[in-house]
PDB file of C-alpha atoms and ligand atoms in Angstrom:
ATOM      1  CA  UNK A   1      -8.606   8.380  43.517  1.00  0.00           C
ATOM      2  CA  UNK A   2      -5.492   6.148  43.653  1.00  0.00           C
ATOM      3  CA  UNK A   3      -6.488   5.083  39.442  1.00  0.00           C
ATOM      4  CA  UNK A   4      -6.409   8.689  38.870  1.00  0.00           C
ATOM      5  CA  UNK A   5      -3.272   9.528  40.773  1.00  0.00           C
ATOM      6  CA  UNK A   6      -1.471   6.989  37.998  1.00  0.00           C
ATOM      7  CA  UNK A   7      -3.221   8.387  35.092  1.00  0.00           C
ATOM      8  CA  UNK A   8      -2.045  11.973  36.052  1.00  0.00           C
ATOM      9  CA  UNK A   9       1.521  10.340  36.461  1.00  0.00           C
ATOM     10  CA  UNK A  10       1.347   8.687  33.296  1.00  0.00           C
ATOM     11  CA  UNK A  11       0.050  11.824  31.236  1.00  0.00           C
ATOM     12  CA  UNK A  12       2.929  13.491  32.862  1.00  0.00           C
ATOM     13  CA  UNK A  13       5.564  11.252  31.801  1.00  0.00           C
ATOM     14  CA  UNK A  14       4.456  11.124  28.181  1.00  0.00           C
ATOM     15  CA  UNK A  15       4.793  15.267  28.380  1.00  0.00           C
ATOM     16  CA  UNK A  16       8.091  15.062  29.843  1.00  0.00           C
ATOM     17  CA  UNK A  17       9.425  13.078  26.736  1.00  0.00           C
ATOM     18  CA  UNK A  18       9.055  15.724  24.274  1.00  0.00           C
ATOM     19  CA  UNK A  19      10.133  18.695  27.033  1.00  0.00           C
ATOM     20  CA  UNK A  20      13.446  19.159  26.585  1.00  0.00           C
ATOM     21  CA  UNK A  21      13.649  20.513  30.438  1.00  0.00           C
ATOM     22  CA  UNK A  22      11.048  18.458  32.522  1.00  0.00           C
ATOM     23  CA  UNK A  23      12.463  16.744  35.288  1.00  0.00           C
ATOM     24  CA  UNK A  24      10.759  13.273  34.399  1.00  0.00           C
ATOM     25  CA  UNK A  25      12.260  13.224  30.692  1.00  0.00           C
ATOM     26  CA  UNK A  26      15.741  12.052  32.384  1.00  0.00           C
ATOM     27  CA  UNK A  27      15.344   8.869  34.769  1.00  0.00           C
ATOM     28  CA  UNK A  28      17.615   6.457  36.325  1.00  0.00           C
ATOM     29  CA  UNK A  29      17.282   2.916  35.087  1.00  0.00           C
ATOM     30  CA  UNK A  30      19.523  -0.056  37.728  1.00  0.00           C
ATOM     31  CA  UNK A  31      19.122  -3.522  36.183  1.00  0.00           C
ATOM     32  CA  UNK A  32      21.337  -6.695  37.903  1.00  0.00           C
ATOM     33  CA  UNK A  33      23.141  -9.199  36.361  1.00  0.00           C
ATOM     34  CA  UNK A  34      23.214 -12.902  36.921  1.00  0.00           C
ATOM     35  CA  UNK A  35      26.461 -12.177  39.675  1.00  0.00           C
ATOM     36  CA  UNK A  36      24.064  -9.955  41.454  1.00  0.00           C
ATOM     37  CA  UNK A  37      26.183  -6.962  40.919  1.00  0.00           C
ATOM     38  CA  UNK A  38      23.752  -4.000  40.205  1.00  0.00           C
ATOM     39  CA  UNK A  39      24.392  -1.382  37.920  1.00  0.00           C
ATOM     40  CA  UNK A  40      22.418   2.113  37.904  1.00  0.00           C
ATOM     41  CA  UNK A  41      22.487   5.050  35.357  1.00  0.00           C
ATOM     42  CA  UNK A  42      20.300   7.737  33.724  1.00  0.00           C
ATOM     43  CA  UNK A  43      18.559   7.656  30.771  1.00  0.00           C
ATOM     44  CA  UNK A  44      16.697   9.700  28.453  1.00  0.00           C
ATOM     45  CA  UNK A  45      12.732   8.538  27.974  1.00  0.00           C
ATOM     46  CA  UNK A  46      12.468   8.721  24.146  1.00  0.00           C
ATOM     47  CA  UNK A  47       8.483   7.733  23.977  1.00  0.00           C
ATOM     48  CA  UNK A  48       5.452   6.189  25.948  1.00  0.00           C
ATOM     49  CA  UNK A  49       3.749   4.186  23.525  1.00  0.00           C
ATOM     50  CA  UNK A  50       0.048   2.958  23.730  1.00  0.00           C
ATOM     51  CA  UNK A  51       0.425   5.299  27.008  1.00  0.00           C
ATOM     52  CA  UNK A  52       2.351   2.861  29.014  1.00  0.00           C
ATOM     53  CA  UNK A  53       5.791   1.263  27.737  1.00  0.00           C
ATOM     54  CA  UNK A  54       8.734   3.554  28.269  1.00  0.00           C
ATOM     55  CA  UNK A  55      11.062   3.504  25.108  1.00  0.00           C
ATOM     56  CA  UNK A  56      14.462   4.321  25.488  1.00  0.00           C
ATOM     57  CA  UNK A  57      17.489   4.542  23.173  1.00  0.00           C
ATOM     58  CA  UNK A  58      21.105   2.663  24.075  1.00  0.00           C
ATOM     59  CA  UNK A  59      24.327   1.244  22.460  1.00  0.00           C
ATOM     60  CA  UNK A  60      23.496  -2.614  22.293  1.00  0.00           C
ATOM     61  CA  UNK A  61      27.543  -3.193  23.092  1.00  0.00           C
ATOM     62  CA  UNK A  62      26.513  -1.456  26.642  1.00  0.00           C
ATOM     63  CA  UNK A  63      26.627  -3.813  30.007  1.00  0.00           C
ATOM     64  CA  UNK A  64      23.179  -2.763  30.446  1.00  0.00           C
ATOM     65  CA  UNK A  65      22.189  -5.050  27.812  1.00  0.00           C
ATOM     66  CA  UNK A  66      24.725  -8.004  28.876  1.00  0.00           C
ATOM     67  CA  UNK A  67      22.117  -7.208  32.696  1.00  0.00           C
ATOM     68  CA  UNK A  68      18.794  -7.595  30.312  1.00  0.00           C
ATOM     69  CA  UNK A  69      19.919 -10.431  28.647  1.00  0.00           C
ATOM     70  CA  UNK A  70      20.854 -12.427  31.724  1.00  0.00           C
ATOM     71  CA  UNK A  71      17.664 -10.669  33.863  1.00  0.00           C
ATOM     72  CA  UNK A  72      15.195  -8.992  31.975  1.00  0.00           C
ATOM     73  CA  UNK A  73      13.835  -6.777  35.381  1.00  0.00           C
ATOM     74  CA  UNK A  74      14.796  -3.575  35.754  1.00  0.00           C
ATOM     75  CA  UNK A  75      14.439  -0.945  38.335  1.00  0.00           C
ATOM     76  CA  UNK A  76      13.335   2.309  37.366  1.00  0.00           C
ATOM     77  CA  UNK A  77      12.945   5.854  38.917  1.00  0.00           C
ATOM     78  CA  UNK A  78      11.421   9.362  38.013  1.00  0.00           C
ATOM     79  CA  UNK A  79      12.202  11.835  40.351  1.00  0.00           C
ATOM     80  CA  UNK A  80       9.920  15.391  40.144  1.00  0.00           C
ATOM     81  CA  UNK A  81      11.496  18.203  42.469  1.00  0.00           C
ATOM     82  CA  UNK A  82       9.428  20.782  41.867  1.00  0.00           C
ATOM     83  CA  UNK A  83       6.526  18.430  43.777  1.00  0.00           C
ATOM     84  CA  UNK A  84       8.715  16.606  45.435  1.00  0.00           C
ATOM     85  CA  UNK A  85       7.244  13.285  43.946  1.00  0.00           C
ATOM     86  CA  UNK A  86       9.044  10.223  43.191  1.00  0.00           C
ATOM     87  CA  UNK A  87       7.650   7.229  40.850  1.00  0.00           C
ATOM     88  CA  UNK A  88       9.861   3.751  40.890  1.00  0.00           C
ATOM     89  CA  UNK A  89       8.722   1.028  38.790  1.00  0.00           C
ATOM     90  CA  UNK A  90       9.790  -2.621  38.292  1.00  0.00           C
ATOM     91  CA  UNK A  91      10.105  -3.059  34.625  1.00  0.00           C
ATOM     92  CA  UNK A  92      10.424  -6.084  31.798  1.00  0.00           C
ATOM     93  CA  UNK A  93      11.988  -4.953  29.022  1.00  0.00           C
ATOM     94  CA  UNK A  94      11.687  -5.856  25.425  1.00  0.00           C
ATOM     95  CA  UNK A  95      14.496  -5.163  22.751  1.00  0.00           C
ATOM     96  CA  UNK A  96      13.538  -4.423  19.580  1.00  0.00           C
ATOM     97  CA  UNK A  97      14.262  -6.995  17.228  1.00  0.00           C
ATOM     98  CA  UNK A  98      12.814  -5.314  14.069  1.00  0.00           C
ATOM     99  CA  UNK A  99      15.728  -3.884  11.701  1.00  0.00           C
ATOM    100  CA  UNK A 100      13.420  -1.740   9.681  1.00  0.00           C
ATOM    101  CA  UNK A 101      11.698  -0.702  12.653  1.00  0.00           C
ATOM    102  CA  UNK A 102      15.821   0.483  14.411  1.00  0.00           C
ATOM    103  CA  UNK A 103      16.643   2.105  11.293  1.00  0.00           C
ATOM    104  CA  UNK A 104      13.092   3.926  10.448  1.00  0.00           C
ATOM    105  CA  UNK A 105      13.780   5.596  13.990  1.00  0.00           C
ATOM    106  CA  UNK A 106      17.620   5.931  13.113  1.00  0.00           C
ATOM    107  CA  UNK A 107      16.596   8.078  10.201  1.00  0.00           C
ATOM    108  CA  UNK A 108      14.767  10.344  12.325  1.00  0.00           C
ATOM    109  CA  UNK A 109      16.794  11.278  14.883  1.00  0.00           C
ATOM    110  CA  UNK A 110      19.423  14.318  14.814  1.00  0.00           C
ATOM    111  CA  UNK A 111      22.747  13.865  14.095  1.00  0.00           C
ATOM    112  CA  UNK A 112      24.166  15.128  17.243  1.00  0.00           C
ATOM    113  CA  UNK A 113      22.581  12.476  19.153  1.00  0.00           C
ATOM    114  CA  UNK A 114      23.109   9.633  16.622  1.00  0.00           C
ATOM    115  CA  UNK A 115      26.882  10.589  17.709  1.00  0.00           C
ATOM    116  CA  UNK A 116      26.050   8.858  21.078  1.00  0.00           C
ATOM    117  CA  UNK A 117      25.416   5.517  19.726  1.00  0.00           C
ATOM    118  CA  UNK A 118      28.351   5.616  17.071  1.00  0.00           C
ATOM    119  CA  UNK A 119      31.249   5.151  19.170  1.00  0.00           C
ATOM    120  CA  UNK A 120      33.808   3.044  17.305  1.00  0.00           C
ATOM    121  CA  UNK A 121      35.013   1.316  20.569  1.00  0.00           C
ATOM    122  CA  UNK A 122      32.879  -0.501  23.313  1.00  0.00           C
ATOM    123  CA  UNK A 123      31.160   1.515  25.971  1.00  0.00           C
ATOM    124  CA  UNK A 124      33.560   1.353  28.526  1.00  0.00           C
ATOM    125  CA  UNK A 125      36.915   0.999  26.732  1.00  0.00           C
ATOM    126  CA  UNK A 126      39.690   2.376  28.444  1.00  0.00           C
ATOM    127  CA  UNK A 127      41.244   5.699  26.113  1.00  0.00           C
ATOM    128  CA  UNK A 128      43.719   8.317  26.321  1.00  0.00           C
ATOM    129  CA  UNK A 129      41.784  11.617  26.402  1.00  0.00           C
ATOM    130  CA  UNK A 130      38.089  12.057  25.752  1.00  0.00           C
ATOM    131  CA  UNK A 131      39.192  14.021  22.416  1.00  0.00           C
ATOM    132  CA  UNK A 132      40.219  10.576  20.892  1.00  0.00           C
ATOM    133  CA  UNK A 133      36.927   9.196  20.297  1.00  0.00           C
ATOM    134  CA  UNK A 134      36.715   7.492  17.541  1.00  0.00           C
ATOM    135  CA  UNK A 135      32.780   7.224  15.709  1.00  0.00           C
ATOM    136  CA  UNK A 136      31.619   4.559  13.218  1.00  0.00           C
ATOM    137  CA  UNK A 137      29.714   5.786  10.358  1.00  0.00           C
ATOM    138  CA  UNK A 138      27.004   3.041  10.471  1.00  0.00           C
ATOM    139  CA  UNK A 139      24.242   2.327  13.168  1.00  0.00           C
ATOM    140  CA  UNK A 140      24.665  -1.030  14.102  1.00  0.00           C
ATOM    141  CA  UNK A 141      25.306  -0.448  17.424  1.00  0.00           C
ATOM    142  CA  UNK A 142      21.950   1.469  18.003  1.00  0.00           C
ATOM    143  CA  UNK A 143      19.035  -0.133  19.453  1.00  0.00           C
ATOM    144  CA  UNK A 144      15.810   0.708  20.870  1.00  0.00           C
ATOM    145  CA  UNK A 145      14.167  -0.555  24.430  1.00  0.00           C
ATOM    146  CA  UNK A 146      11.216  -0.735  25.686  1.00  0.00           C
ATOM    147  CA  UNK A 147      10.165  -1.165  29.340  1.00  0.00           C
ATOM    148  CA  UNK A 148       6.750  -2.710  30.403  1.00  0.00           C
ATOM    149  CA  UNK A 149       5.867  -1.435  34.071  1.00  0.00           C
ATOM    150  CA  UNK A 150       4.691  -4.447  35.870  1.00  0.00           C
ATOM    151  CA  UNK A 151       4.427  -2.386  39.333  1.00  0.00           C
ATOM    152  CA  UNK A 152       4.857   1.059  40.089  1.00  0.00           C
ATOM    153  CA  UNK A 153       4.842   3.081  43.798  1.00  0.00           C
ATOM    154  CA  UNK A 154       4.384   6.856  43.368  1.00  0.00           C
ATOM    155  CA  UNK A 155       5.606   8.867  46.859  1.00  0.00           C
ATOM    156  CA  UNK A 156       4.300  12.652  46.989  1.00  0.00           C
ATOM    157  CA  UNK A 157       5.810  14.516  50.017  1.00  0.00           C
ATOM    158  CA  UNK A 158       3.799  17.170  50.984  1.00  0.00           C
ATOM    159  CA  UNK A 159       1.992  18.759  54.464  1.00  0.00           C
ATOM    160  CA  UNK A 160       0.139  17.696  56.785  1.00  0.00           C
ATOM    161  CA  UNK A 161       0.159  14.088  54.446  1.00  0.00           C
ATOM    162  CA  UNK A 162       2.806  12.900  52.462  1.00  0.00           C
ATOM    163  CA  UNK A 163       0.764  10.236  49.907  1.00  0.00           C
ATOM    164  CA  UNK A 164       2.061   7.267  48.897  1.00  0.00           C
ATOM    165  CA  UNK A 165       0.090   4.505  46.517  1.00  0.00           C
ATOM    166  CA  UNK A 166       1.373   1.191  45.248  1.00  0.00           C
ATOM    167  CA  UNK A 167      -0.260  -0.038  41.424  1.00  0.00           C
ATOM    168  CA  UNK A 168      -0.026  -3.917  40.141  1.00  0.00           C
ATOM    169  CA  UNK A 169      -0.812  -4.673  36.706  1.00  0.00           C
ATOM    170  CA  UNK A 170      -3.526  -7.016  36.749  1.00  0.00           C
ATOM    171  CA  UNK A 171      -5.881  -8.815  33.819  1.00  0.00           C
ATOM    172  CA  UNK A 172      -8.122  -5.933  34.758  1.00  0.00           C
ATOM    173  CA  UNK A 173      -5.756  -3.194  34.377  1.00  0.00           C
ATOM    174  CA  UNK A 174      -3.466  -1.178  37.218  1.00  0.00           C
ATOM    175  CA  UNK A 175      -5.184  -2.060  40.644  1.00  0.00           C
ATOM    176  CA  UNK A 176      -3.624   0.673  43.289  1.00  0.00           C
ATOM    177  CA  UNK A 177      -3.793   1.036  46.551  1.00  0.00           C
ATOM    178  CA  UNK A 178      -2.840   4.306  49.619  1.00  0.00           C
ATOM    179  CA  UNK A 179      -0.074   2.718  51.662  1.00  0.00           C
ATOM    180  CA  UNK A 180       1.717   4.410  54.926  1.00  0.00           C
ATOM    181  CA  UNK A 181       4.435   6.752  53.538  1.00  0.00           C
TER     182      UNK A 181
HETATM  183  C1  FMN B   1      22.131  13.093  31.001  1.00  0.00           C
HETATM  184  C2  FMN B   1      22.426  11.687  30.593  1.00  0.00           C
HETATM  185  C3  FMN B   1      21.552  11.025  29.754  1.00  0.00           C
HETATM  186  C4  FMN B   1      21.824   9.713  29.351  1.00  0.00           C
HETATM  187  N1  FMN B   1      20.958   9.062  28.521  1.00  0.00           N
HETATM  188  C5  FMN B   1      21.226   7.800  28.119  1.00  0.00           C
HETATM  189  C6  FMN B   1      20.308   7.078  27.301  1.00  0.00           C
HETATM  190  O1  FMN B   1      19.224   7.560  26.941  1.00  0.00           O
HETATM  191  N2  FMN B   1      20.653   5.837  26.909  1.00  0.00           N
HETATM  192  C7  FMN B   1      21.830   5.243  27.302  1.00  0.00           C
HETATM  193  O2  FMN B   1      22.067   4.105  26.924  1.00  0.00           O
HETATM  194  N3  FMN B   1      22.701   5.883  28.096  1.00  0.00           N
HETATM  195  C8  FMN B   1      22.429   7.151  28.517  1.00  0.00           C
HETATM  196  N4  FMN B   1      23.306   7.808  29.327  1.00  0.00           N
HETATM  197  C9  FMN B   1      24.565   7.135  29.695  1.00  0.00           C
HETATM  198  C10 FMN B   1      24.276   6.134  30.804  1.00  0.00           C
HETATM  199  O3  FMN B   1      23.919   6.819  31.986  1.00  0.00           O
HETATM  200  C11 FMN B   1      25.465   5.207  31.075  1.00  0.00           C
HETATM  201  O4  FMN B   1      26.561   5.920  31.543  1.00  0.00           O
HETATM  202  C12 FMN B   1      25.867   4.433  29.829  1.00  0.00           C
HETATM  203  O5  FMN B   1      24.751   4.070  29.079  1.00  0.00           O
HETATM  204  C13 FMN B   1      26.650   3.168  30.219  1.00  0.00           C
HETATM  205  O6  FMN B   1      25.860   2.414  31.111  1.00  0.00           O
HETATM  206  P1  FMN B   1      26.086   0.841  31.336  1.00  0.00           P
HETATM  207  O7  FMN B   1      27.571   0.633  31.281  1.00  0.00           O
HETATM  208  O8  FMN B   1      25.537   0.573  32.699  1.00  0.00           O
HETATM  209  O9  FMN B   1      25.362   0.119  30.261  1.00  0.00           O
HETATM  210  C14 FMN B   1      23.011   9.085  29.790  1.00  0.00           C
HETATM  211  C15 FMN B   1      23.858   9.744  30.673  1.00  0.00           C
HETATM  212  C16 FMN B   1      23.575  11.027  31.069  1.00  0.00           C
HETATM  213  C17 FMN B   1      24.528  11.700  32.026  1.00  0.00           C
END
């Protein structure tokens, strides 16, 4: 029951990807660097490959990355309110080192979001007004992530029960179990 619980959850997430309005196709990822400041923010879920690493799309100039490369764990969580059911994971994440394989995706995404990963100054740079953005005209500041779940808790409130199950990722697969709510 708990095995299938995750399954539904992680059929659902690879839906929400390609629906431009499902809830779960926007999630917020907070990641902590070695000062043990944490940092959250939202992010768009691009792709579940092989059904189970989240792939994500960011501006390798971000302090995100400056948190993965000093601590490659990241927090990450879905939030459904329509069934009022939240899924957090704890996360590894892998950067994608493959130049053909960041500018094979590059080519196919629209130009109106390739605009978000072409800012000419660093994420973050203090400007004048927003209309003074200045783009690059090259995509060498785009890169691709991918996050490996390594445990996930999914929380369901509902009546008379809310349901809550934790899931490790064993050598046999997810193992889950009901815990209190
Ligand atoms: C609706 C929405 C979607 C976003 N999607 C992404 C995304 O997919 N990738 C990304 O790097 N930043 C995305 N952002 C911007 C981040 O939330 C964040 O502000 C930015 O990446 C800088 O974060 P950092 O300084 O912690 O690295 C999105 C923001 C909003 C409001």
């Amino acid at each position: 029951m708990t095995k299938k619980m995750l399954t539904n959850i992680f059929a659902e997430i690879t839906h929400a990807c390609k629906e431009k309005n499902h809830p779960y196709r926007y999630f917020y990822m907070s990641s902590c660097g070695l000062n043990g400041h944490i940092r959250q923010r939202t992010m768009v879920l691009r792709d579940v490959i092989d059904g189970q690493f989240l792939q994500v799309y960011t501006d390798r100039r971000s302090k995100k990355m400056t948190h993965i490369n000093e601590h490659n764990e990241v927090s990450l969580l879905f939030f459904n309110p329509d069934t009022l059911t939240q899924i957090t994971m704890v996360a590894y994440v892998e950067i994608e080192k493959d130049k053909d394989e960041l500018q094979k995706k590059w080519e196919t995404i629209p130009d109106f979001v390739k605009s978000d990963y072409v800012v000419s100054d660093i994420p973050g740079t203090i400007i004048q007004h927003p209309d003074q953005t200045q783009y690059n005209d090259h995509s060498g500041n785009f890169t691709i992530l991918y996050f490996i779940p390594e445990k996930i808790e999914i929380l369901q409130i509902k009546r008379p029960n809310n349901i809550r199950a934790s899931y490790e990722k064993t050598n046999f697969g997810w193992e889950g179990v009901y815990i209190t709510p």
